[in-house]
Amino acid sequence: MTRRTRQTWVALTDVGRVRSHNEDAVLANPPLFAVADGLGGHEAGEIASQIAIETLRDHAPRKPDANALGRAVRAANREVIRAAQEGVGRSGMGTTITAAIVDGTDVVIAQVGDSRAYLIRGDTLTRITEDHSMVADLIRSGQLTEAESRVHPNRSVITRALGTDPNMYADTFEVDAEPGDRILLCSDGLTGMLTDDAILDLLQRYRDPAVAARALIDAANEAGGVDNISVVIVDIEGPSARGKGFRSREMRLRSWIAAIGWLLVAALIAGAIAAAAWFYARSRAFVVLEGSRAVVYQGVPGELAGISLSWRDISSEVDTTVLTPAQQAALNEDLFFDDLESARRYVRSLPTTSAP
Ligand code: MG
């Protein structure tokens, strides 16, 4: 089931430090995002990547349909081949493409070449795509390590691309994302310069996608910047992202301030109720017959939060043998007065044992 979520995203591309022109192209047209890395040299690679991106934009579904996205990539392939045949760009030009449709938490990916898609969830970075490259084949067959592939002379040779084979197909992937996840699409100008751990470190350090993308490109340039660098970041956010590790510091701070505010309001209300009860009690009085003594209490019977609301005042020994039936009946119950002085006057009016 798709949960409706809010997306924040960024798409950046950078020429790098060595190349004189940028053959990469990026697309951010929600829900469609893509990175393409053109091949074929000046006046060809950038044309191929641009044609691929534009064709994809025109043919891609607006829903997370992996097969339809794959068909849009095949349409892009046909357009790059046709352009070369018609003399646009150069014969043999080509491009990678890695495209994503992000609809709430439903994500589909289509990929050809060595531009990658990653899923970042909490502390984990997962490579969604598998490179179509010579060094990737050598790594998969155990003949090369990841570290060795970074300096291999054929590291830029790709085994599948748009622009050469009319029967080319795209690998497609479906991802059940969660609020708080982050999707990264990138060209090999990033992954050739930075390890997955370095990429994860920067993506975790910077929560703002634009800042994170800039930091990734800067780091790739500092590491040499030998190729064009493209980065697309799509954050999948939503209410249930709270508590999934990607909750922002500002959100946590706001929650704390709100909680403290509510506690203060509750404390003020409780204090006001206690003060009102205390003032009311101080204005009242009652008389109780305790044995043969009539005792005046200021306040009202009972307690509030464990605190008594009555205070013993004067008492008097009463000669109950001479009480009128009405006085006797009244004293058998607690007698209440609107003020302390009235209660005292009543007790003083009763016959006492010391009276003559
Ligand atoms: Mg490249």
Short mmCIF file of C-alpha atoms and ligand atoms in Angstrom, two decimals:
data_model
loop_
_atom_site.label_atom_id
_atom_site.label_comp_id
_atom_site.label_asym_id
_atom_site.label_seq_id
_atom_site.Cartn_x
_atom_site.Cartn_y
_atom_site.Cartn_z
CA MET A 1 0.00 0.00 0.00
CA THR A 2 1.28 3.43 -0.85
CA ARG A 3 1.47 5.92 1.98
CA ARG A 4 1.10 9.50 0.84
CA THR A 5 4.31 11.25 1.79
CA ARG A 6 6.11 14.48 1.13
CA GLN A 7 9.29 14.41 -0.97
CA THR A 8 12.31 16.59 -0.87
CA TRP A 9 14.82 16.12 -3.62
CA VAL A 10 17.78 17.63 -5.42
CA ALA A 11 19.53 17.02 -8.75
CA LEU A 12 23.06 18.33 -9.30
CA THR A 13 25.71 17.74 -11.93
CA ASP A 14 29.30 18.96 -12.00
CA VAL A 15 31.97 18.86 -14.71
CA GLY A 16 34.66 17.66 -12.30
CA ARG A 17 38.29 18.75 -12.28
CA VAL A 18 39.70 17.08 -15.37
CA ARG A 19 37.09 17.10 -18.14
CA SER A 20 36.47 20.26 -20.10
CA HIS A 21 32.76 19.57 -20.64
CA ASN A 22 29.96 17.73 -18.91
CA GLU A 23 28.51 14.70 -20.70
CA ASP A 24 26.24 13.80 -17.78
CA ALA A 25 22.61 14.88 -17.64
CA VAL A 26 20.18 14.80 -14.71
CA LEU A 27 16.40 14.99 -14.50
CA ALA A 28 14.15 15.85 -11.59
CA ASN A 29 10.54 15.95 -12.73
CA PRO A 30 8.67 14.32 -9.80
CA PRO A 31 7.75 11.52 -9.62
CA LEU A 32 10.46 10.88 -12.29
CA PHE A 33 14.18 11.26 -11.51
CA ALA A 34 17.15 10.19 -13.63
CA VAL A 35 20.88 10.33 -14.20
CA ALA A 36 22.49 9.71 -17.62
CA ASP A 37 26.22 9.51 -18.31
CA GLY A 38 27.00 10.17 -21.98
CA LEU A 39 29.70 8.32 -23.92
CA GLY A 40 31.44 9.20 -27.13
CA GLY A 41 33.40 12.32 -26.46
CA HIS A 42 32.77 15.97 -27.06
CA GLU A 43 29.66 16.85 -29.13
CA ALA A 44 28.42 13.26 -28.77
CA GLY A 45 28.23 12.08 -25.16
CA GLU A 46 26.28 15.09 -23.96
CA ILE A 47 23.94 14.83 -26.95
CA ALA A 48 23.26 11.15 -26.24
CA SER A 49 22.60 11.74 -22.52
CA GLN A 50 20.36 14.72 -23.30
CA ILE A 51 18.32 12.83 -25.90
CA ALA A 52 17.93 9.92 -23.48
CA ILE A 53 16.75 12.17 -20.64
CA GLU A 54 14.28 14.06 -22.85
CA THR A 55 12.84 10.88 -24.37
CA LEU A 56 12.53 9.31 -20.95
CA ARG A 57 10.70 12.39 -19.66
CA ASP A 58 8.23 12.15 -22.56
CA HIS A 59 7.61 8.39 -22.27
CA ALA A 60 7.95 7.55 -18.57
CA PRO A 61 4.81 6.61 -16.62
CA ARG A 62 3.55 8.90 -13.87
CA LYS A 63 2.99 5.88 -11.62
CA PRO A 64 5.52 3.39 -10.22
CA ASP A 65 5.18 0.88 -13.05
CA ALA A 66 8.55 -0.87 -13.54
CA ASN A 67 7.63 -2.40 -16.92
CA ALA A 68 6.40 0.94 -18.27
CA LEU A 69 9.59 2.63 -17.04
CA GLY A 70 11.62 -0.09 -18.79
CA ARG A 71 9.69 0.57 -22.00
CA ALA A 72 10.47 4.31 -21.69
CA VAL A 73 14.19 3.46 -21.44
CA ARG A 74 13.92 1.31 -24.58
CA ALA A 75 12.25 4.27 -26.33
CA ALA A 76 15.19 6.42 -25.23
CA ASN A 77 17.57 3.82 -26.69
CA ARG A 78 15.78 3.93 -30.04
CA GLU A 79 15.95 7.75 -30.08
CA VAL A 80 19.71 7.81 -29.41
CA ILE A 81 20.29 5.26 -32.22
CA ARG A 82 18.03 7.20 -34.60
CA ALA A 83 19.76 10.50 -33.80
CA ALA A 84 23.18 9.03 -34.64
CA GLN A 85 21.82 7.57 -37.89
CA GLU A 86 20.45 11.00 -38.80
CA GLY A 87 23.78 12.65 -38.16
CA VAL A 88 22.92 14.22 -34.83
CA GLY A 89 25.91 13.76 -32.52
CA ARG A 90 28.25 11.03 -33.64
CA SER A 91 27.95 7.40 -34.67
CA GLY A 92 28.65 5.12 -31.73
CA MET A 93 27.61 7.69 -29.17
CA GLY A 94 25.78 6.25 -26.21
CA THR A 95 24.72 6.83 -22.67
CA THR A 96 23.95 5.10 -19.42
CA ILE A 97 20.66 5.78 -17.70
CA THR A 98 19.39 5.13 -14.22
CA ALA A 99 15.82 6.30 -13.68
CA ALA A 100 13.43 6.18 -10.73
CA ILE A 101 9.73 6.76 -10.25
CA VAL A 102 9.11 7.69 -6.62
CA ASP A 103 5.44 7.68 -5.62
CA GLY A 104 5.07 7.90 -1.86
CA THR A 105 6.85 4.84 -0.55
CA ASP A 106 6.61 2.94 -3.86
CA VAL A 107 9.81 3.21 -5.87
CA VAL A 108 10.70 1.58 -9.19
CA ILE A 109 14.09 1.80 -10.89
CA ALA A 110 15.22 1.13 -14.45
CA GLN A 111 18.93 0.99 -15.21
CA VAL A 112 21.36 0.51 -18.06
CA GLY A 113 25.14 0.99 -17.64
CA ASP A 114 27.16 1.89 -14.56
CA SER A 115 25.20 4.80 -13.10
CA ARG A 116 23.83 3.52 -9.82
CA ALA A 117 20.80 3.67 -7.55
CA TYR A 118 21.24 3.31 -3.80
CA LEU A 119 18.77 2.99 -0.93
CA ILE A 120 19.81 4.58 2.36
CA ARG A 121 17.84 3.42 5.40
CA GLY A 122 19.07 4.35 8.86
CA ASP A 123 22.75 3.38 9.06
CA THR A 124 22.67 1.18 5.97
CA LEU A 125 23.42 1.94 2.34
CA THR A 126 22.23 -0.69 -0.14
CA ARG A 127 23.17 -0.79 -3.81
CA ILE A 128 19.91 -1.39 -5.71
CA THR A 129 21.44 -1.67 -9.18
CA GLU A 130 24.23 -3.86 -10.55
CA ASP A 131 26.73 -2.15 -12.85
CA HIS A 132 26.79 -3.26 -16.48
CA SER A 133 30.56 -2.90 -16.75
CA MET A 134 33.62 -5.01 -17.40
CA VAL A 135 35.05 -4.54 -13.88
CA ALA A 136 31.67 -5.39 -12.31
CA ASP A 137 31.65 -8.68 -14.26
CA LEU A 138 35.20 -9.39 -13.04
CA ILE A 139 34.18 -8.62 -9.42
CA ARG A 140 31.11 -10.87 -9.69
CA SER A 141 33.28 -13.74 -11.01
CA GLY A 142 35.78 -13.23 -8.20
CA GLN A 143 38.66 -12.07 -10.40
CA LEU A 144 38.80 -8.52 -9.06
CA THR A 145 38.18 -6.74 -5.78
CA GLU A 146 36.18 -3.56 -5.39
CA ALA A 147 39.39 -1.66 -4.52
CA GLU A 148 41.23 -3.06 -7.55
CA SER A 149 38.35 -2.09 -9.82
CA ARG A 150 38.89 1.58 -8.95
CA VAL A 151 42.30 1.60 -10.64
CA HIS A 152 41.67 -1.01 -13.35
CA PRO A 153 42.59 0.30 -16.86
CA ASN A 154 39.21 -0.84 -18.22
CA ARG A 155 37.15 0.51 -15.34
CA SER A 156 35.17 2.79 -17.67
CA VAL A 157 34.24 0.04 -20.16
CA ILE A 158 30.53 -0.64 -19.90
CA THR A 159 28.82 -3.74 -21.22
CA ARG A 160 25.34 -2.33 -21.78
CA ALA A 161 24.38 1.18 -22.88
CA LEU A 162 21.78 3.11 -24.81
CA GLY A 163 22.71 3.91 -28.43
CA THR A 164 24.15 0.74 -29.93
CA ASP A 165 21.87 -2.31 -29.64
CA PRO A 166 18.25 -1.89 -30.81
CA ASN A 167 17.31 -4.92 -28.67
CA MET A 168 18.83 -3.51 -25.51
CA TYR A 169 16.72 -3.84 -22.36
CA ALA A 170 16.87 -2.23 -18.96
CA ASP A 171 17.16 -3.97 -15.61
CA THR A 172 14.22 -2.98 -13.43
CA PHE A 173 13.79 -3.02 -9.66
CA GLU A 174 10.90 -2.44 -7.26
CA VAL A 175 11.65 -1.02 -3.84
CA ASP A 176 9.30 -0.88 -0.84
CA ALA A 177 10.60 2.32 0.68
CA GLU A 178 9.73 3.69 4.11
CA PRO A 179 9.36 7.26 5.32
CA GLY A 180 12.87 8.31 6.32
CA ASP A 181 14.54 6.43 3.46
CA ARG A 182 16.74 8.25 0.98
CA ILE A 183 17.21 7.30 -2.68
CA LEU A 184 20.49 8.24 -4.38
CA LEU A 185 21.05 8.11 -8.14
CA CYS A 186 24.57 8.92 -9.31
CA SER A 187 27.03 8.63 -12.17
CA ASP A 188 30.38 6.84 -11.92
CA GLY A 189 32.09 10.19 -11.45
CA LEU A 190 30.89 9.91 -7.85
CA THR A 191 31.30 6.18 -7.20
CA GLY A 192 34.69 6.06 -8.95
CA MET A 193 36.01 8.64 -6.50
CA LEU A 194 34.23 7.71 -3.25
CA THR A 195 33.65 4.37 -1.52
CA ASP A 196 30.16 3.38 -0.46
CA ASP A 197 31.16 4.05 3.17
CA ALA A 198 32.28 7.59 2.31
CA ILE A 199 29.02 8.20 0.42
CA LEU A 200 26.95 6.91 3.36
CA ASP A 201 28.91 9.05 5.80
CA LEU A 202 28.11 12.26 3.91
CA LEU A 203 24.46 11.30 3.33
CA GLN A 204 24.03 10.74 7.07
CA ARG A 205 25.91 13.89 8.05
CA TYR A 206 23.79 16.24 5.93
CA ARG A 207 20.01 15.89 6.21
CA ASP A 208 19.26 18.65 3.71
CA PRO A 209 19.41 16.89 0.31
CA ALA A 210 20.86 19.96 -1.44
CA VAL A 211 23.64 20.26 1.14
CA ALA A 212 24.31 16.50 1.01
CA ALA A 213 24.52 16.52 -2.81
CA ARG A 214 26.94 19.46 -2.75
CA ALA A 215 29.08 17.71 -0.13
CA LEU A 216 29.23 14.52 -2.26
CA ILE A 217 30.32 16.47 -5.34
CA ASP A 218 32.90 18.45 -3.37
CA ALA A 219 34.30 15.23 -1.89
CA ALA A 220 34.52 13.59 -5.34
CA ASN A 221 36.35 16.65 -6.66
CA GLU A 222 38.73 16.65 -3.69
CA ALA A 223 39.45 12.99 -4.45
CA GLY A 224 40.46 13.90 -8.00
CA GLY A 225 37.27 14.76 -9.86
CA VAL A 226 38.49 12.82 -12.92
CA ASP A 227 34.99 12.46 -14.40
CA ASN A 228 31.72 14.35 -14.54
CA ILE A 229 29.82 13.94 -11.27
CA SER A 230 26.02 13.71 -11.05
CA VAL A 231 23.91 13.26 -7.94
CA VAL A 232 20.14 12.97 -7.51
CA ILE A 233 18.82 12.58 -3.95
CA VAL A 234 15.15 11.91 -3.19
CA ASP A 235 14.08 11.86 0.46
CA ILE A 236 10.95 9.95 1.36
CA GLU A 237 9.42 11.75 4.28
CA GLY A 238 6.16 11.46 6.16
CA PRO A 239 4.57 11.45 9.60
CA SER A 240 5.77 7.96 10.41
CA ALA A 241 9.34 8.98 9.59
CA ARG A 242 9.36 10.16 13.19
CA GLY A 243 11.20 7.65 15.28
CA LYS A 244 12.76 5.90 12.29
CA GLY A 245 16.14 7.51 12.80
CA PHE A 246 15.75 10.26 10.23
CA ARG A 247 13.79 12.62 12.42
CA SER A 248 15.42 16.01 12.22
CA ARG A 249 16.94 17.79 15.19
CA GLU A 250 14.48 20.66 14.67
CA MET A 251 11.50 18.26 14.87
CA ARG A 252 12.80 16.79 18.13
CA LEU A 253 13.41 20.26 19.59
CA ARG A 254 9.90 21.41 18.66
CA SER A 255 8.43 18.30 20.32
CA TRP A 256 10.33 18.98 23.52
CA ILE A 257 9.26 22.62 23.61
CA ALA A 258 5.62 21.60 23.07
CA ALA A 259 5.83 18.97 25.85
CA ILE A 260 7.36 21.45 28.30
CA GLY A 261 4.69 24.00 27.35
CA TRP A 262 1.88 21.53 28.06
CA LEU A 263 3.45 20.57 31.39
CA LEU A 264 3.62 24.24 32.39
CA VAL A 265 -0.03 24.77 31.43
CA ALA A 266 -1.07 21.68 33.42
CA ALA A 267 0.95 22.86 36.45
CA LEU A 268 -0.63 26.34 36.26
CA ILE A 269 -4.16 24.88 36.09
CA ALA A 270 -3.48 22.53 39.04
CA GLY A 271 -2.00 25.44 41.04
CA ALA A 272 -5.00 27.65 40.28
CA ILE A 273 -7.45 24.91 41.41
CA ALA A 274 -5.48 24.37 44.65
CA ALA A 275 -5.36 28.11 45.38
CA ALA A 276 -9.11 28.52 44.74
CA ALA A 277 -9.90 25.57 47.05
CA TRP A 278 -7.62 26.97 49.78
CA PHE A 279 -9.17 30.44 49.67
CA TYR A 280 -12.70 28.97 49.69
CA ALA A 281 -11.85 26.76 52.69
CA ARG A 282 -10.33 29.67 54.65
CA SER A 283 -13.62 31.57 54.28
CA ARG A 284 -15.78 28.77 55.76
CA ALA A 285 -16.19 27.19 59.22
CA PHE A 286 -17.98 24.24 60.84
CA VAL A 287 -18.72 22.90 64.34
CA VAL A 288 -18.31 19.26 65.42
CA LEU A 289 -19.32 17.68 68.72
CA GLU A 290 -16.31 15.61 69.86
CA GLY A 291 -17.45 13.78 73.00
CA SER A 292 -18.81 16.55 75.18
CA ARG A 293 -16.76 19.30 73.51
CA ALA A 294 -18.08 21.48 70.71
CA VAL A 295 -15.10 22.20 68.44
CA VAL A 296 -14.91 24.99 65.86
CA TYR A 297 -12.96 24.25 62.66
CA GLN A 298 -12.00 26.87 60.11
CA GLY A 299 -12.29 25.42 56.60
CA VAL A 300 -14.31 22.53 55.14
CA PRO A 301 -14.18 18.80 55.91
CA GLY A 302 -11.94 16.71 53.62
CA GLU A 303 -8.58 16.97 51.82
CA LEU A 304 -7.16 18.06 48.48
CA ALA A 305 -4.18 16.06 47.18
CA GLY A 306 -3.56 14.71 50.69
CA ILE A 307 -3.68 18.14 52.35
CA SER A 308 -6.37 18.82 54.98
CA LEU A 309 -8.66 21.75 54.20
CA SER A 310 -9.64 22.43 57.86
CA TRP A 311 -7.85 23.99 60.83
CA ARG A 312 -8.91 23.48 64.48
CA ASP A 313 -10.01 26.71 66.18
CA ILE A 314 -11.65 27.08 69.64
CA SER A 315 -13.59 24.44 71.62
CA SER A 316 -15.92 24.46 74.55
CA GLU A 317 -17.19 21.86 77.09
CA VAL A 318 -20.94 21.57 76.54
CA ASP A 319 -23.56 20.54 79.10
CA THR A 320 -25.49 18.25 76.81
CA THR A 321 -28.09 17.58 79.51
CA VAL A 322 -29.56 21.05 79.13
CA LEU A 323 -29.45 21.31 75.32
CA THR A 324 -32.75 21.89 73.64
CA PRO A 325 -33.89 19.05 71.36
CA ALA A 326 -33.16 21.30 68.37
CA GLN A 327 -29.59 22.02 69.58
CA GLN A 328 -29.08 18.31 70.29
CA ALA A 329 -30.26 17.36 66.81
CA ALA A 330 -28.13 20.06 65.14
CA LEU A 331 -24.97 19.03 66.96
CA ASN A 332 -25.42 15.38 66.00
CA GLU A 333 -24.52 16.57 62.47
CA ASP A 334 -21.68 18.87 61.42
CA LEU A 335 -22.88 22.47 61.50
CA PHE A 336 -21.61 24.73 58.73
CA PHE A 337 -21.14 28.52 58.86
CA ASP A 338 -20.35 31.14 56.25
CA ASP A 339 -17.52 32.58 58.37
CA LEU A 340 -15.41 31.71 61.37
CA GLU A 341 -16.84 34.35 63.70
CA SER A 342 -20.42 33.03 63.30
CA ALA A 343 -19.22 29.53 64.27
CA ARG A 344 -17.43 30.89 67.35
CA ARG A 345 -20.54 32.87 68.38
CA TYR A 346 -22.65 29.73 68.08
CA VAL A 347 -20.34 27.65 70.28
CA ARG A 348 -20.16 30.43 72.90
CA SER A 349 -23.98 30.44 72.98
CA LEU A 350 -24.18 26.80 74.02
CA PRO A 351 -24.67 25.96 77.74
CA THR A 352 -21.37 24.93 79.32
CA THR A 353 -20.72 22.64 82.26
CA SER A 354 -18.96 25.50 84.03
CA ALA A 355 -21.95 27.78 83.63
CA PRO A 356 -23.71 28.73 86.90
MG MG B 1 31.04 8.99 -16.11
#
